[in-house]
Amino acid sequence: MILELDCGNSFIKWRVLESDSARIFAEGVVGSDASLIDSLFALTGLALRDCRLVSVRASDETNQLVTTLVEAFGVKVLCAASARQMGGVRNGYEDFERLGLDRWLAMLGGFQLARGACLVLDFGTAATADFIAADGEHLGGFICPGMPLMRNQLRTHTRKIRYDDIAAERALEALSPGRTTVEAVERGCTLMLRGFVLTQLELARSYWGGDFTVFLTGGDADLVADSVPHGRLVPDLVFVGLAMACPLS
């Protein structure tokens, strides 16, 4: 079995694949290394052989997780690394190592699936957009606060904004002007994300007309999905790129 990990700023997304069929054996999202280990130990019939991961964390944090996985399961661990070019995609950053690994892998996955020009929109802690031309040239991208950052900034810096996650979920049942603080904040932040999406679509059309594919990924992609009716919602797009960056055969 193969363990795949996407170690983000806030959460670790994980899944276990059956080696022979690549069928998903189990998957989940956790908030800490300890929770990850507990979740894996709780699986009946787990027989890990290999692990591949992408991490945007500090090197010491990533190294500690690798050590923990090796000690707990005796697996071989491959970590994704930056590259100037891979899978037909050419990194567009002036200093290619400064491009976030999660963005890089999502681009690799998107280009492989699209087989042509594509716009990759990722909605996690940050919201990102990346433009990849039909010849694989990465034209660059944009980064702005995602839903968690926008929400937390308002909660942190505005004393009277206090509400729980259940109230936030209920507030998003509609997008009419809010009549409570939670509705105003949650709907306002969602509309900001949608405005970000529409701006990226307009720019992509200026590059490629209508001949491009839009990918939506990340934990909050569903909040903007209806703004991109022809977009492809691929929650595991980073894992598609991870398999390319860390082949096991």
mmCIF file of C-alpha atoms in Angstrom:
data_model
loop_
_atom_site.group_PDB
_atom_site.id
_atom_site.type_symbol
_atom_site.label_atom_id
_atom_site.label_comp_id
_atom_site.label_asym_id
_atom_site.label_seq_id
_atom_site.Cartn_x
_atom_site.Cartn_y
_atom_site.Cartn_z
ATOM 1 C CA MET A 1 0.000 0.000 0.000
ATOM 2 C CA ILE A 2 1.072 3.570 -0.698
ATOM 3 C CA LEU A 3 0.553 6.478 1.688
ATOM 4 C CA GLU A 4 0.190 9.888 0.028
ATOM 5 C CA LEU A 5 0.341 13.105 2.047
ATOM 6 C CA ASP A 6 -0.373 16.737 1.214
ATOM 7 C CA CYS A 7 1.000 18.677 4.191
ATOM 8 C CA GLY A 8 -0.457 22.174 4.022
ATOM 9 C CA ASN A 9 -0.242 25.185 6.284
ATOM 10 C CA SER A 10 -3.275 24.199 8.341
ATOM 11 C CA PHE A 11 -4.061 20.537 7.655
ATOM 12 C CA ILE A 12 -2.615 17.273 6.399
ATOM 13 C CA LYS A 13 -4.646 15.604 3.687
ATOM 14 C CA TRP A 14 -3.879 11.889 3.413
ATOM 15 C CA ARG A 15 -4.923 8.846 1.490
ATOM 16 C CA VAL A 16 -3.815 5.225 1.267
ATOM 17 C CA LEU A 17 -3.763 3.505 -2.131
ATOM 18 C CA GLU A 18 -3.773 -0.189 -2.801
ATOM 19 C CA SER A 19 -0.475 -0.604 -4.645
ATOM 20 C CA ASP A 20 -1.634 -2.886 -7.430
ATOM 21 C CA SER A 21 -4.855 -1.142 -8.423
ATOM 22 C CA ALA A 22 -4.291 2.443 -7.190
ATOM 23 C CA ARG A 23 -7.746 2.141 -5.608
ATOM 24 C CA ILE A 24 -8.236 4.346 -2.546
ATOM 25 C CA PHE A 25 -8.170 2.162 0.581
ATOM 26 C CA ALA A 26 -8.751 5.015 3.041
ATOM 27 C CA GLU A 27 -8.452 8.805 3.197
ATOM 28 C CA GLY A 28 -8.953 11.746 5.503
ATOM 29 C CA VAL A 29 -7.884 15.183 6.734
ATOM 30 C CA VAL A 30 -6.166 15.799 10.080
ATOM 31 C CA GLY A 31 -4.780 18.763 11.941
ATOM 32 C CA SER A 32 -1.524 17.347 13.317
ATOM 33 C CA ASP A 33 1.163 14.696 12.868
ATOM 34 C CA ALA A 34 -0.100 12.850 15.944
ATOM 35 C CA SER A 35 -3.650 12.731 14.559
ATOM 36 C CA LEU A 36 -2.296 11.371 11.281
ATOM 37 C CA ILE A 37 -0.468 8.522 13.019
ATOM 38 C CA ASP A 38 -3.529 7.734 15.149
ATOM 39 C CA SER A 39 -5.767 7.663 12.059
ATOM 40 C CA LEU A 40 -3.436 5.290 10.248
ATOM 41 C CA PHE A 41 -3.024 2.941 13.233
ATOM 42 C CA ALA A 42 -6.809 2.765 13.488
ATOM 43 C CA LEU A 43 -7.097 1.242 9.996
ATOM 44 C CA THR A 44 -7.727 -2.484 9.850
ATOM 45 C CA GLY A 45 -5.612 -4.299 7.300
ATOM 46 C CA LEU A 46 -3.148 -1.474 6.740
ATOM 47 C CA ALA A 47 0.104 -2.694 5.148
ATOM 48 C CA LEU A 48 2.139 0.323 4.080
ATOM 49 C CA ARG A 49 5.111 -0.191 1.785
ATOM 50 C CA ASP A 50 5.838 3.284 0.439
ATOM 51 C CA CYS A 51 5.026 6.904 1.172
ATOM 52 C CA ARG A 52 5.255 10.025 -0.942
ATOM 53 C CA LEU A 53 4.494 13.495 0.306
ATOM 54 C CA VAL A 54 4.460 17.156 -0.542
ATOM 55 C CA SER A 55 4.946 19.704 2.207
ATOM 56 C CA VAL A 56 4.847 23.489 2.345
ATOM 57 C CA ARG A 57 5.975 23.398 5.968
ATOM 58 C CA ALA A 58 9.391 24.315 7.340
ATOM 59 C CA SER A 59 12.122 21.761 6.626
ATOM 60 C CA ASP A 60 12.514 20.723 10.262
ATOM 61 C CA GLU A 61 8.784 20.053 10.589
ATOM 62 C CA THR A 62 8.759 17.990 7.408
ATOM 63 C CA ASN A 63 11.857 16.051 8.448
ATOM 64 C CA GLN A 64 10.299 15.260 11.814
ATOM 65 C CA LEU A 65 7.186 13.883 10.119
ATOM 66 C CA VAL A 66 9.321 11.733 7.801
ATOM 67 C CA THR A 67 11.230 10.352 10.785
ATOM 68 C CA THR A 68 7.973 9.577 12.596
ATOM 69 C CA LEU A 69 6.561 7.733 9.569
ATOM 70 C CA VAL A 70 9.712 5.663 9.110
ATOM 71 C CA GLU A 71 9.778 4.713 12.795
ATOM 72 C CA ALA A 72 6.058 3.923 12.942
ATOM 73 C CA PHE A 73 5.638 1.994 9.684
ATOM 74 C CA GLY A 74 9.088 1.242 8.289
ATOM 75 C CA VAL A 75 8.176 2.855 4.968
ATOM 76 C CA LYS A 76 10.371 4.414 2.324
ATOM 77 C CA VAL A 77 9.430 8.097 2.061
ATOM 78 C CA LEU A 78 9.817 10.209 -1.080
ATOM 79 C CA CYS A 79 9.413 13.991 -0.774
ATOM 80 C CA ALA A 80 8.439 16.122 -3.759
ATOM 81 C CA ALA A 81 10.981 18.772 -4.709
ATOM 82 C CA SER A 82 10.999 21.833 -6.930
ATOM 83 C CA ALA A 83 12.107 21.543 -10.555
ATOM 84 C CA ARG A 84 12.678 23.888 -13.446
ATOM 85 C CA GLN A 85 10.753 21.563 -15.756
ATOM 86 C CA MET A 86 8.717 18.398 -15.317
ATOM 87 C CA GLY A 87 5.881 16.600 -17.062
ATOM 88 C CA GLY A 88 5.972 19.050 -19.960
ATOM 89 C CA VAL A 89 5.495 22.058 -17.648
ATOM 90 C CA ARG A 90 8.166 24.766 -17.382
ATOM 91 C CA ASN A 91 8.246 26.589 -14.071
ATOM 92 C CA GLY A 92 7.622 30.274 -14.716
ATOM 93 C CA TYR A 93 9.112 31.707 -11.525
ATOM 94 C CA GLU A 94 12.376 33.644 -11.839
ATOM 95 C CA ASP A 95 13.629 31.561 -8.892
ATOM 96 C CA PHE A 96 11.834 28.268 -9.506
ATOM 97 C CA GLU A 97 12.474 26.994 -5.972
ATOM 98 C CA ARG A 98 10.342 29.815 -4.562
ATOM 99 C CA LEU A 99 7.171 28.512 -6.170
ATOM 100 C CA GLY A 100 5.087 26.654 -3.591
ATOM 101 C CA LEU A 101 5.303 22.896 -4.047
ATOM 102 C CA ASP A 102 1.551 22.437 -3.711
ATOM 103 C CA ARG A 103 1.002 24.912 -6.570
ATOM 104 C CA TRP A 104 3.687 23.228 -8.670
ATOM 105 C CA LEU A 105 2.156 19.769 -8.265
ATOM 106 C CA ALA A 106 -1.360 21.049 -8.961
ATOM 107 C CA MET A 107 -0.047 22.571 -12.195
ATOM 108 C CA LEU A 108 1.610 19.291 -13.194
ATOM 109 C CA GLY A 109 -1.621 17.431 -12.521
ATOM 110 C CA GLY A 110 -3.766 19.969 -14.352
ATOM 111 C CA PHE A 111 -1.570 20.034 -17.438
ATOM 112 C CA GLN A 112 -1.481 16.240 -17.590
ATOM 113 C CA LEU A 113 -5.279 16.039 -17.410
ATOM 114 C CA ALA A 114 -5.948 18.956 -19.763
ATOM 115 C CA ARG A 115 -3.369 18.162 -22.435
ATOM 116 C CA GLY A 116 -3.478 21.841 -23.267
ATOM 117 C CA ALA A 117 -3.786 25.333 -21.830
ATOM 118 C CA CYS A 118 -5.258 25.412 -18.349
ATOM 119 C CA LEU A 119 -6.072 27.645 -15.422
ATOM 120 C CA VAL A 120 -5.577 26.024 -12.015
ATOM 121 C CA LEU A 121 -7.549 27.583 -9.151
ATOM 122 C CA ASP A 122 -6.788 26.280 -5.663
ATOM 123 C CA PHE A 123 -8.823 27.301 -2.608
ATOM 124 C CA GLY A 124 -7.159 26.438 0.685
ATOM 125 C CA THR A 125 -5.678 28.640 3.395
ATOM 126 C CA ALA A 126 -4.691 30.870 0.487
ATOM 127 C CA ALA A 127 -6.462 31.150 -2.855
ATOM 128 C CA THR A 128 -4.136 30.760 -5.831
ATOM 129 C CA ALA A 129 -4.397 30.942 -9.600
ATOM 130 C CA ASP A 130 -1.843 29.643 -12.102
ATOM 131 C CA PHE A 131 -1.829 29.926 -15.884
ATOM 132 C CA ILE A 132 -0.227 27.185 -17.997
ATOM 133 C CA ALA A 133 -0.091 27.662 -21.771
ATOM 134 C CA ALA A 134 -0.662 24.895 -24.308
ATOM 135 C CA ASP A 135 3.094 24.437 -24.748
ATOM 136 C CA GLY A 136 3.539 23.918 -20.998
ATOM 137 C CA GLU A 137 4.894 27.389 -20.214
ATOM 138 C CA HIS A 138 3.827 28.588 -16.778
ATOM 139 C CA LEU A 139 2.877 32.225 -17.302
ATOM 140 C CA GLY A 140 2.738 32.995 -13.590
ATOM 141 C CA GLY A 141 -0.046 33.281 -11.064
ATOM 142 C CA PHE A 142 -1.721 35.097 -8.211
ATOM 143 C CA ILE A 143 -2.056 34.527 -4.469
ATOM 144 C CA CYS A 144 -4.627 36.081 -2.162
ATOM 145 C CA PRO A 145 -6.117 35.175 1.227
ATOM 146 C CA GLY A 146 -8.417 32.187 1.152
ATOM 147 C CA MET A 147 -11.613 31.780 3.133
ATOM 148 C CA PRO A 148 -9.881 30.712 6.389
ATOM 149 C CA LEU A 149 -7.506 33.686 6.349
ATOM 150 C CA MET A 150 -10.209 36.232 5.533
ATOM 151 C CA ARG A 151 -12.515 34.849 8.194
ATOM 152 C CA ASN A 152 -9.810 34.652 10.852
ATOM 153 C CA GLN A 153 -8.542 38.166 10.182
ATOM 154 C CA LEU A 154 -12.010 39.575 10.730
ATOM 155 C CA ARG A 155 -12.508 37.492 13.863
ATOM 156 C CA THR A 156 -9.101 38.502 15.233
ATOM 157 C CA HIS A 157 -9.241 42.229 14.555
ATOM 158 C CA THR A 158 -12.936 42.925 15.114
ATOM 159 C CA ARG A 159 -14.037 42.282 18.692
ATOM 160 C CA LYS A 160 -17.731 41.871 17.986
ATOM 161 C CA ILE A 161 -17.289 39.233 15.266
ATOM 162 C CA ARG A 162 -17.671 35.966 17.136
ATOM 163 C CA TYR A 163 -19.431 32.839 15.837
ATOM 164 C CA ASP A 164 -18.840 29.118 15.487
ATOM 165 C CA ASP A 165 -18.384 26.853 12.467
ATOM 166 C CA ILE A 166 -21.984 25.627 12.525
ATOM 167 C CA ALA A 167 -23.262 29.203 12.262
ATOM 168 C CA ALA A 168 -20.808 29.832 9.409
ATOM 169 C CA GLU A 169 -22.087 26.812 7.490
ATOM 170 C CA ARG A 170 -25.707 27.877 7.892
ATOM 171 C CA ALA A 171 -24.861 31.403 6.750
ATOM 172 C CA LEU A 172 -23.757 30.076 3.368
ATOM 173 C CA GLU A 173 -27.129 28.549 2.537
ATOM 174 C CA ALA A 174 -27.787 31.775 0.594
ATOM 175 C CA LEU A 175 -25.804 34.744 -0.729
ATOM 176 C CA SER A 176 -28.309 37.545 -0.181
ATOM 177 C CA PRO A 177 -27.130 40.512 1.906
ATOM 178 C CA GLY A 178 -26.517 39.354 5.461
ATOM 179 C CA ARG A 179 -28.912 40.272 8.240
ATOM 180 C CA THR A 180 -26.575 39.036 10.967
ATOM 181 C CA THR A 181 -22.825 39.459 11.431
ATOM 182 C CA VAL A 182 -22.073 35.836 10.593
ATOM 183 C CA GLU A 183 -24.090 36.080 7.378
ATOM 184 C CA ALA A 184 -22.427 39.339 6.395
ATOM 185 C CA VAL A 185 -18.913 37.996 6.979
ATOM 186 C CA GLU A 186 -19.310 34.549 5.440
ATOM 187 C CA ARG A 187 -21.229 35.759 2.398
ATOM 188 C CA GLY A 188 -18.939 38.749 1.908
ATOM 189 C CA CYS A 189 -15.819 36.579 1.961
ATOM 190 C CA THR A 190 -17.414 34.089 -0.417
ATOM 191 C CA LEU A 191 -18.270 36.854 -2.872
ATOM 192 C CA MET A 192 -14.685 38.094 -2.701
ATOM 193 C CA LEU A 193 -13.498 34.622 -3.690
ATOM 194 C CA ARG A 194 -15.968 34.539 -6.554
ATOM 195 C CA GLY A 195 -14.771 37.932 -7.719
ATOM 196 C CA PHE A 196 -11.219 36.576 -7.709
ATOM 197 C CA VAL A 197 -12.358 33.664 -9.876
ATOM 198 C CA LEU A 198 -14.128 35.863 -12.412
ATOM 199 C CA THR A 199 -11.038 38.047 -12.756
ATOM 200 C CA GLN A 200 -8.865 34.986 -13.454
ATOM 201 C CA LEU A 201 -11.317 33.709 -16.066
ATOM 202 C CA GLU A 202 -11.294 37.070 -17.813
ATOM 203 C CA LEU A 203 -7.491 37.052 -17.956
ATOM 204 C CA ALA A 204 -7.393 33.452 -19.224
ATOM 205 C CA ARG A 205 -9.797 34.362 -22.035
ATOM 206 C CA SER A 206 -7.530 37.255 -23.011
ATOM 207 C CA TYR A 207 -4.698 34.732 -23.414
ATOM 208 C CA TRP A 208 -6.453 31.779 -25.013
ATOM 209 C CA GLY A 209 -9.984 32.761 -26.020
ATOM 210 C CA GLY A 210 -12.170 29.835 -25.034
ATOM 211 C CA ASP A 211 -9.574 27.133 -25.620
ATOM 212 C CA PHE A 212 -8.509 26.267 -22.083
ATOM 213 C CA THR A 213 -9.528 24.066 -19.169
ATOM 214 C CA VAL A 214 -10.312 25.376 -15.686
ATOM 215 C CA PHE A 215 -9.480 23.207 -12.689
ATOM 216 C CA LEU A 216 -10.911 23.854 -9.232
ATOM 217 C CA THR A 217 -9.242 22.234 -6.256
ATOM 218 C CA GLY A 218 -8.735 22.769 -2.524
ATOM 219 C CA GLY A 219 -11.036 22.494 0.461
ATOM 220 C CA ASP A 220 -13.200 25.515 -0.404
ATOM 221 C CA ALA A 221 -13.478 24.934 -4.157
ATOM 222 C CA ASP A 222 -17.158 24.094 -3.799
ATOM 223 C CA LEU A 223 -17.845 27.688 -2.678
ATOM 224 C CA VAL A 224 -17.009 28.990 -6.153
ATOM 225 C CA ALA A 225 -17.875 25.992 -8.343
ATOM 226 C CA ASP A 226 -21.119 27.448 -9.673
ATOM 227 C CA SER A 227 -19.181 30.525 -10.875
ATOM 228 C CA VAL A 228 -17.317 28.237 -13.284
ATOM 229 C CA PRO A 229 -20.025 26.018 -14.826
ATOM 230 C CA HIS A 230 -17.558 24.343 -17.201
ATOM 231 C CA GLY A 231 -14.786 23.979 -14.641
ATOM 232 C CA ARG A 232 -13.463 20.609 -13.554
ATOM 233 C CA LEU A 233 -13.647 20.033 -9.805
ATOM 234 C CA VAL A 234 -10.674 17.801 -8.942
ATOM 235 C CA PRO A 235 -10.184 17.672 -5.151
ATOM 236 C CA ASP A 236 -7.062 15.491 -5.423
ATOM 237 C CA LEU A 237 -5.269 17.457 -8.143
ATOM 238 C CA VAL A 238 -2.136 17.823 -6.008
ATOM 239 C CA PHE A 239 -1.968 14.033 -5.651
ATOM 240 C CA VAL A 240 -2.054 13.673 -9.453
ATOM 241 C CA GLY A 241 1.060 15.827 -9.625
ATOM 242 C CA LEU A 242 2.628 14.083 -6.623
ATOM 243 C CA ALA A 243 2.533 10.744 -8.425
ATOM 244 C CA MET A 244 4.389 12.381 -11.331
ATOM 245 C CA ALA A 245 7.017 14.006 -9.097
ATOM 246 C CA CYS A 246 7.577 10.906 -6.929
ATOM 247 C CA PRO A 247 7.151 7.784 -9.083
ATOM 248 C CA LEU A 248 7.494 4.506 -7.189
ATOM 249 C CA SER A 249 8.300 2.175 -10.063
#
